[in-house]
Amino acid sequence: MFISDCLGINEAGHLTIGGVDTIMLAEKYGTPLYVMDEDDIRRSCSLYKKSIDKYYDGQGLVTYASKAFCCKEICKVAASEGLGLDVVSAGELYTAHEAGFPMEKVFFHGNNKTMEELTLALEYGVGRIVVDNLTELAFLNTLARSQGKTANIFFRIKPGIDAHTHDFVRTGQIDSKFGLALETGEAMEAVKEALGYENICLKGLHCHIGSQIFDIEPFEHAAQVMLGFIAQIKTETGYEIGELNLGGGFGIKYITEHDPVEYDSYMQKVSAVVNSTCKDLAIKRPFIIIEPGRSIAGPAGITLYTVGAVKEIPHIRTYVSIDGGMTDNPRYALYQSEYECLVASRAGEPREKVVTIAGKCCESGDLIGEGMHIQDVKPGDIIAVLATGAYNYSMSSNYNRIPKPAVIFVKGGKDRLVVKRETLEDIIRNDL
């Protein structure tokens, strides 16, 4: 009935998440409110880990892409499930460090890491720094030498793959701000430079072809291209790359029509390509890393809002105004991302009304969605927008000086606060 397995309906007809009544949560914690099912998050982590262990004979690692949703508690969950962690900023790195995440299992990404960020990564003993460009490589070698350390690195490679997704979330093609291109010889030049540096140890390669991808073929093609580059490196330099990060980008069900690939099916098919390609190219199968983020956090989360005005414009549309909007979920404004929603107190009733859900910002583009199907809705209702666990809290802002919502985890039928709601005092905390 619902797009996420963690959702249900109780005897009162209320929407539940992880068995917890969402109306009760809204009353207890206020709205807007992010709610995430920890059991569902752990279930996804476990499925990925079992799958990669099975198809790569224990020679693989699942790293959680924390940009999807990052706080201390999710870092602790990922660590306890045996995952690595993908971070892309000093803030995410610091969060992981303060949560006690094992630094040797952290991969530090980013297309323009600052000297301060690279210094912090070396001081913390980050496991792998994913180098994006030649400028960063030279900076990192100098920093590592000044600290008397050797930096273990990956190179981010653009494999030239069209992932058939939104232009804003396609990252594997040659015209991208991320990574080193194969076609121009830039990637091979970087490899040869790295092999000549005394304070750099080239451990592996990384690629990421995009986000919200439903097809397996682009991942298979990317694996072939990356393994081909590993073979080329071996031929030209004699050095054999031992680790390969195939990235993430696995799609999830935001609306009923979406049909994501099951984790095990993805792993089985891509591993078959990896194994056969390594055999054909006469190279050792590298240690394989993947980076799911959205597919772990996204389905496990919802956002609860309180309805304010309901404005019907005859023969045009009906606006349902909520107490949140683009400050807590900017994805519709950015990508025209689709969502499903419902009235939490009448979750089992037919969704026959078509509305535009509008946020409270002074911005005409502040919408959660248009043409959304929902039950009959009135002021004061609590509505739930589904599958918001990824790229909502992490992309939230204080536009119009609106405080960010709280984040609640539910587990085993119980709820707990993991991120406090911002206050008005928080908004002016840094003002002088």
PDB file of N, CA, C and O in Angstrom, residues 316-358:
ATOM      1  N   ILE A 316      -8.280  26.372 -11.508  1.00  0.00           N
ATOM      2  CA  ILE A 316      -6.825  26.554 -11.645  1.00  0.00           C
ATOM      3  C   ILE A 316      -6.100  25.497 -10.812  1.00  0.00           C
ATOM      4  O   ILE A 316      -5.517  24.567 -11.334  1.00  0.00           O
ATOM      5  N   ARG A 317      -6.128  25.652  -9.503  1.00  0.00           N
ATOM      6  CA  ARG A 317      -5.495  24.684  -8.609  1.00  0.00           C
ATOM      7  C   ARG A 317      -5.887  24.975  -7.168  1.00  0.00           C
ATOM      8  O   ARG A 317      -6.441  26.042  -6.861  1.00  0.00           O
ATOM      9  N   THR A 318      -5.550  24.030  -6.292  1.00  0.00           N
ATOM     10  CA  THR A 318      -5.732  24.204  -4.857  1.00  0.00           C
ATOM     11  C   THR A 318      -4.363  24.190  -4.196  1.00  0.00           C
ATOM     12  O   THR A 318      -3.599  23.224  -4.342  1.00  0.00           O
ATOM     13  N   TYR A 319      -4.058  25.266  -3.482  1.00  0.00           N
ATOM     14  CA  TYR A 319      -2.815  25.349  -2.726  1.00  0.00           C
ATOM     15  C   TYR A 319      -3.059  24.890  -1.293  1.00  0.00           C
ATOM     16  O   TYR A 319      -3.966  25.388  -0.620  1.00  0.00           O
ATOM     17  N   VAL A 320      -2.247  23.974  -0.836  1.00  0.00           N
ATOM     18  CA  VAL A 320      -2.247  23.567   0.570  1.00  0.00           C
ATOM     19  C   VAL A 320      -0.953  24.083   1.182  1.00  0.00           C
ATOM     20  O   VAL A 320       0.140  23.641   0.821  1.00  0.00           O
ATOM     21  N   SER A 321      -1.079  25.041   2.085  1.00  0.00           N
ATOM     22  CA  SER A 321       0.097  25.674   2.668  1.00  0.00           C
ATOM     23  C   SER A 321       0.513  24.931   3.946  1.00  0.00           C
ATOM     24  O   SER A 321      -0.323  24.603   4.777  1.00  0.00           O
ATOM     25  N   ILE A 322       1.814  24.692   4.075  1.00  0.00           N
ATOM     26  CA  ILE A 322       2.338  23.962   5.224  1.00  0.00           C
ATOM     27  C   ILE A 322       3.320  24.837   5.997  1.00  0.00           C
ATOM     28  O   ILE A 322       3.756  25.881   5.521  1.00  0.00           O
ATOM     29  N   ASP A 323       3.693  24.356   7.188  1.00  0.00           N
ATOM     30  CA  ASP A 323       4.594  25.138   8.040  1.00  0.00           C
ATOM     31  C   ASP A 323       6.070  24.844   7.769  1.00  0.00           C
ATOM     32  O   ASP A 323       6.935  25.175   8.569  1.00  0.00           O
ATOM     33  N   GLY A 324       6.344  24.238   6.646  1.00  0.00           N
ATOM     34  CA  GLY A 324       7.727  24.023   6.196  1.00  0.00           C
ATOM     35  C   GLY A 324       7.838  24.429   4.749  1.00  0.00           C
ATOM     36  O   GLY A 324       7.178  25.367   4.307  1.00  0.00           O
ATOM     37  N   GLY A 325       8.659  23.695   3.984  1.00  0.00           N
ATOM     38  CA  GLY A 325       8.798  24.005   2.569  1.00  0.00           C
ATOM     39  C   GLY A 325      10.210  23.801   2.077  1.00  0.00           C
ATOM     40  O   GLY A 325      10.905  22.874   2.486  1.00  0.00           O
ATOM     41  N   MET A 326      10.663  24.705   1.212  1.00  0.00           N
ATOM     42  CA  MET A 326      11.963  24.534   0.579  1.00  0.00           C
ATOM     43  C   MET A 326      13.123  24.651   1.563  1.00  0.00           C
ATOM     44  O   MET A 326      14.236  24.231   1.250  1.00  0.00           O
ATOM     45  N   THR A 327      12.894  25.195   2.748  1.00  0.00           N
ATOM     46  CA  THR A 327      13.974  25.259   3.732  1.00  0.00           C
ATOM     47  C   THR A 327      14.271  23.888   4.317  1.00  0.00           C
ATOM     48  O   THR A 327      15.387  23.624   4.761  1.00  0.00           O
ATOM     49  N   ASP A 328      13.290  22.999   4.347  1.00  0.00           N
ATOM     50  CA  ASP A 328      13.535  21.645   4.856  1.00  0.00           C
ATOM     51  C   ASP A 328      13.525  20.593   3.752  1.00  0.00           C
ATOM     52  O   ASP A 328      13.948  19.458   3.958  1.00  0.00           O
ATOM     53  N   ASN A 329      13.053  20.968   2.549  1.00  0.00           N
ATOM     54  CA  ASN A 329      13.089  20.069   1.393  1.00  0.00           C
ATOM     55  C   ASN A 329      13.143  20.891   0.112  1.00  0.00           C
ATOM     56  O   ASN A 329      12.117  21.247  -0.454  1.00  0.00           O
ATOM     57  N   PRO A 330      14.359  21.174  -0.375  1.00  0.00           N
ATOM     58  CA  PRO A 330      14.487  21.992  -1.580  1.00  0.00           C
ATOM     59  C   PRO A 330      14.487  21.186  -2.874  1.00  0.00           C
ATOM     60  O   PRO A 330      14.715  21.740  -3.942  1.00  0.00           O
ATOM     61  N   ARG A 331      14.217  19.885  -2.811  1.00  0.00           N
ATOM     62  CA  ARG A 331      14.433  19.046  -3.988  1.00  0.00           C
ATOM     63  C   ARG A 331      13.449  19.318  -5.121  1.00  0.00           C
ATOM     64  O   ARG A 331      13.791  19.165  -6.290  1.00  0.00           O
ATOM     65  N   TYR A 332      12.214  19.723  -4.800  1.00  0.00           N
ATOM     66  CA  TYR A 332      11.294  20.053  -5.892  1.00  0.00           C
ATOM     67  C   TYR A 332      11.749  21.332  -6.598  1.00  0.00           C
ATOM     68  O   TYR A 332      11.727  21.424  -7.829  1.00  0.00           O
ATOM     69  N   ALA A 333      12.188  22.308  -5.815  1.00  0.00           N
ATOM     70  CA  ALA A 333      12.666  23.563  -6.407  1.00  0.00           C
ATOM     71  C   ALA A 333      13.911  23.324  -7.275  1.00  0.00           C
ATOM     72  O   ALA A 333      14.095  23.973  -8.304  1.00  0.00           O
ATOM     73  N   LEU A 334      14.756  22.385  -6.867  1.00  0.00           N
ATOM     74  CA  LEU A 334      15.990  22.114  -7.597  1.00  0.00           C
ATOM     75  C   LEU A 334      15.791  21.188  -8.788  1.00  0.00           C
ATOM     76  O   LEU A 334      16.310  21.429  -9.879  1.00  0.00           O
ATOM     77  N   TYR A 335      15.073  20.084  -8.570  1.00  0.00           N
ATOM     78  CA  TYR A 335      15.011  19.012  -9.568  1.00  0.00           C
ATOM     79  C   TYR A 335      13.607  18.670 -10.048  1.00  0.00           C
ATOM     80  O   TYR A 335      13.448  17.749 -10.837  1.00  0.00           O
ATOM     81  N   GLN A 336      12.578  19.345  -9.518  1.00  0.00           N
ATOM     82  CA  GLN A 336      11.188  18.949  -9.768  1.00  0.00           C
ATOM     83  C   GLN A 336      10.965  17.500  -9.325  1.00  0.00           C
ATOM     84  O   GLN A 336      10.282  16.703  -9.978  1.00  0.00           O
ATOM     85  N   SER A 337      11.569  17.145  -8.192  1.00  0.00           N
ATOM     86  CA  SER A 337      11.476  15.792  -7.673  1.00  0.00           C
ATOM     87  C   SER A 337      10.053  15.466  -7.241  1.00  0.00           C
ATOM     88  O   SER A 337       9.359  16.290  -6.651  1.00  0.00           O
ATOM     89  N   GLU A 338       9.648  14.233  -7.530  1.00  0.00           N
ATOM     90  CA  GLU A 338       8.287  13.802  -7.212  1.00  0.00           C
ATOM     91  C   GLU A 338       8.238  13.145  -5.837  1.00  0.00           C
ATOM     92  O   GLU A 338       9.156  12.433  -5.433  1.00  0.00           O
ATOM     93  N   TYR A 339       7.112  13.364  -5.147  1.00  0.00           N
ATOM     94  CA  TYR A 339       6.870  12.760  -3.848  1.00  0.00           C
ATOM     95  C   TYR A 339       5.414  12.317  -3.754  1.00  0.00           C
ATOM     96  O   TYR A 339       4.560  12.794  -4.506  1.00  0.00           O
ATOM     97  N   GLU A 340       5.154  11.425  -2.794  1.00  0.00           N
ATOM     98  CA  GLU A 340       3.789  11.099  -2.420  1.00  0.00           C
ATOM     99  C   GLU A 340       3.518  11.678  -1.038  1.00  0.00           C
ATOM    100  O   GLU A 340       4.430  11.812  -0.215  1.00  0.00           O
ATOM    101  N   CYS A 341       2.256  12.040  -0.796  1.00  0.00           N
ATOM    102  CA  CYS A 341       1.888  12.623   0.495  1.00  0.00           C
ATOM    103  C   CYS A 341       0.525  12.105   0.910  1.00  0.00           C
ATOM    104  O   CYS A 341      -0.230  11.561   0.092  1.00  0.00           O
ATOM    105  N   LEU A 342       0.205  12.268   2.180  1.00  0.00           N
ATOM    106  CA  LEU A 342      -1.107  11.861   2.669  1.00  0.00           C
ATOM    107  C   LEU A 342      -1.433  12.593   3.967  1.00  0.00           C
ATOM    108  O   LEU A 342      -0.541  13.146   4.619  1.00  0.00           O
ATOM    109  N   VAL A 343      -2.698  12.608   4.318  1.00  0.00           N
ATOM    110  CA  VAL A 343      -3.138  13.159   5.597  1.00  0.00           C
ATOM    111  C   VAL A 343      -2.916  12.081   6.649  1.00  0.00           C
ATOM    112  O   VAL A 343      -3.486  10.991   6.568  1.00  0.00           O
ATOM    113  N   ALA A 344      -2.080  12.355   7.619  1.00  0.00           N
ATOM    114  CA  ALA A 344      -1.629  11.320   8.550  1.00  0.00           C
ATOM    115  C   ALA A 344      -2.753  10.741   9.405  1.00  0.00           C
ATOM    116  O   ALA A 344      -2.692   9.587   9.814  1.00  0.00           O
ATOM    117  N   SER A 345      -3.793  11.528   9.654  1.00  0.00           N
ATOM    118  CA  SER A 345      -4.893  11.039  10.500  1.00  0.00           C
ATOM    119  C   SER A 345      -5.923  10.232   9.719  1.00  0.00           C
ATOM    120  O   SER A 345      -6.787   9.580  10.308  1.00  0.00           O
ATOM    121  N   ARG A 346      -5.840  10.261   8.392  1.00  0.00           N
ATOM    122  CA  ARG A 346      -6.783   9.511   7.542  1.00  0.00           C
ATOM    123  C   ARG A 346      -5.987   8.741   6.487  1.00  0.00           C
ATOM    124  O   ARG A 346      -6.314   8.761   5.290  1.00  0.00           O
ATOM    125  N   ALA A 347      -4.960   8.049   6.951  1.00  0.00           N
ATOM    126  CA  ALA A 347      -3.974   7.459   6.039  1.00  0.00           C
ATOM    127  C   ALA A 347      -4.558   6.397   5.118  1.00  0.00           C
ATOM    128  O   ALA A 347      -4.048   6.189   4.007  1.00  0.00           O
ATOM    129  N   GLY A 348      -5.619   5.727   5.544  1.00  0.00           N
ATOM    130  CA  GLY A 348      -6.172   4.648   4.737  1.00  0.00           C
ATOM    131  C   GLY A 348      -7.241   5.077   3.761  1.00  0.00           C
ATOM    132  O   GLY A 348      -7.703   4.272   2.944  1.00  0.00           O
ATOM    133  N   GLU A 349      -7.658   6.327   3.829  1.00  0.00           N
ATOM    134  CA  GLU A 349      -8.710   6.804   2.931  1.00  0.00           C
ATOM    135  C   GLU A 349      -8.154   7.098   1.544  1.00  0.00           C
ATOM    136  O   GLU A 349      -6.958   7.364   1.379  1.00  0.00           O
ATOM    137  N   PRO A 350      -9.005   7.055   0.518  1.00  0.00           N
ATOM    138  CA  PRO A 350      -8.542   7.316  -0.851  1.00  0.00           C
ATOM    139  C   PRO A 350      -7.978   8.730  -1.001  1.00  0.00           C
ATOM    140  O   PRO A 350      -8.483   9.677  -0.394  1.00  0.00           O
ATOM    141  N   ARG A 351      -6.942   8.833  -1.788  1.00  0.00           N
ATOM    142  CA  ARG A 351      -6.325  10.137  -2.052  1.00  0.00           C
ATOM    143  C   ARG A 351      -6.892  10.668  -3.373  1.00  0.00           C
ATOM    144  O   ARG A 351      -6.292  10.498  -4.429  1.00  0.00           O
ATOM    145  N   GLU A 352      -8.024  11.341  -3.276  1.00  0.00           N
ATOM    146  CA  GLU A 352      -8.758  11.740  -4.471  1.00  0.00           C
ATOM    147  C   GLU A 352      -8.622  13.222  -4.794  1.00  0.00           C
ATOM    148  O   GLU A 352      -9.039  13.669  -5.860  1.00  0.00           O
ATOM    149  N   LYS A 353      -8.063  13.984  -3.877  1.00  0.00           N
ATOM    150  CA  LYS A 353      -7.928  15.426  -4.107  1.00  0.00           C
ATOM    151  C   LYS A 353      -6.566  15.703  -4.720  1.00  0.00           C
ATOM    152  O   LYS A 353      -5.550  15.131  -4.305  1.00  0.00           O
ATOM    153  N   VAL A 354      -6.512  16.581  -5.715  1.00  0.00           N
ATOM    154  CA  VAL A 354      -5.250  16.945  -6.370  1.00  0.00           C
ATOM    155  C   VAL A 354      -4.882  18.361  -5.949  1.00  0.00           C
ATOM    156  O   VAL A 354      -5.662  19.299  -6.132  1.00  0.00           O
ATOM    157  N   VAL A 355      -3.677  18.501  -5.371  1.00  0.00           N
ATOM    158  CA  VAL A 355      -3.292  19.788  -4.792  1.00  0.00           C
ATOM    159  C   VAL A 355      -1.847  20.128  -5.136  1.00  0.00           C
ATOM    160  O   VAL A 355      -1.068  19.277  -5.572  1.00  0.00           O
ATOM    161  N   THR A 356      -1.523  21.377  -4.899  1.00  0.00           N
ATOM    162  CA  THR A 356      -0.136  21.843  -4.870  1.00  0.00           C
ATOM    163  C   THR A 356       0.211  22.131  -3.422  1.00  0.00           C
ATOM    164  O   THR A 356      -0.492  22.893  -2.754  1.00  0.00           O
ATOM    165  N   ILE A 357       1.264  21.490  -2.933  1.00  0.00           N
ATOM    166  CA  ILE A 357       1.688  21.746  -1.556  1.00  0.00           C
ATOM    167  C   ILE A 357       2.713  22.864  -1.580  1.00  0.00           C
ATOM    168  O   ILE A 357       3.770  22.757  -2.215  1.00  0.00           O
ATOM    169  N   ALA A 358       2.388  23.958  -0.890  1.00  0.00           N
ATOM    170  CA  ALA A 358       3.197  25.169  -0.906  1.00  0.00           C
ATOM    171  C   ALA A 358       3.835  25.405   0.450  1.00  0.00           C
ATOM    172  O   ALA A 358       3.195  25.238   1.497  1.00  0.00           O
TER     173      ALA A 358
END
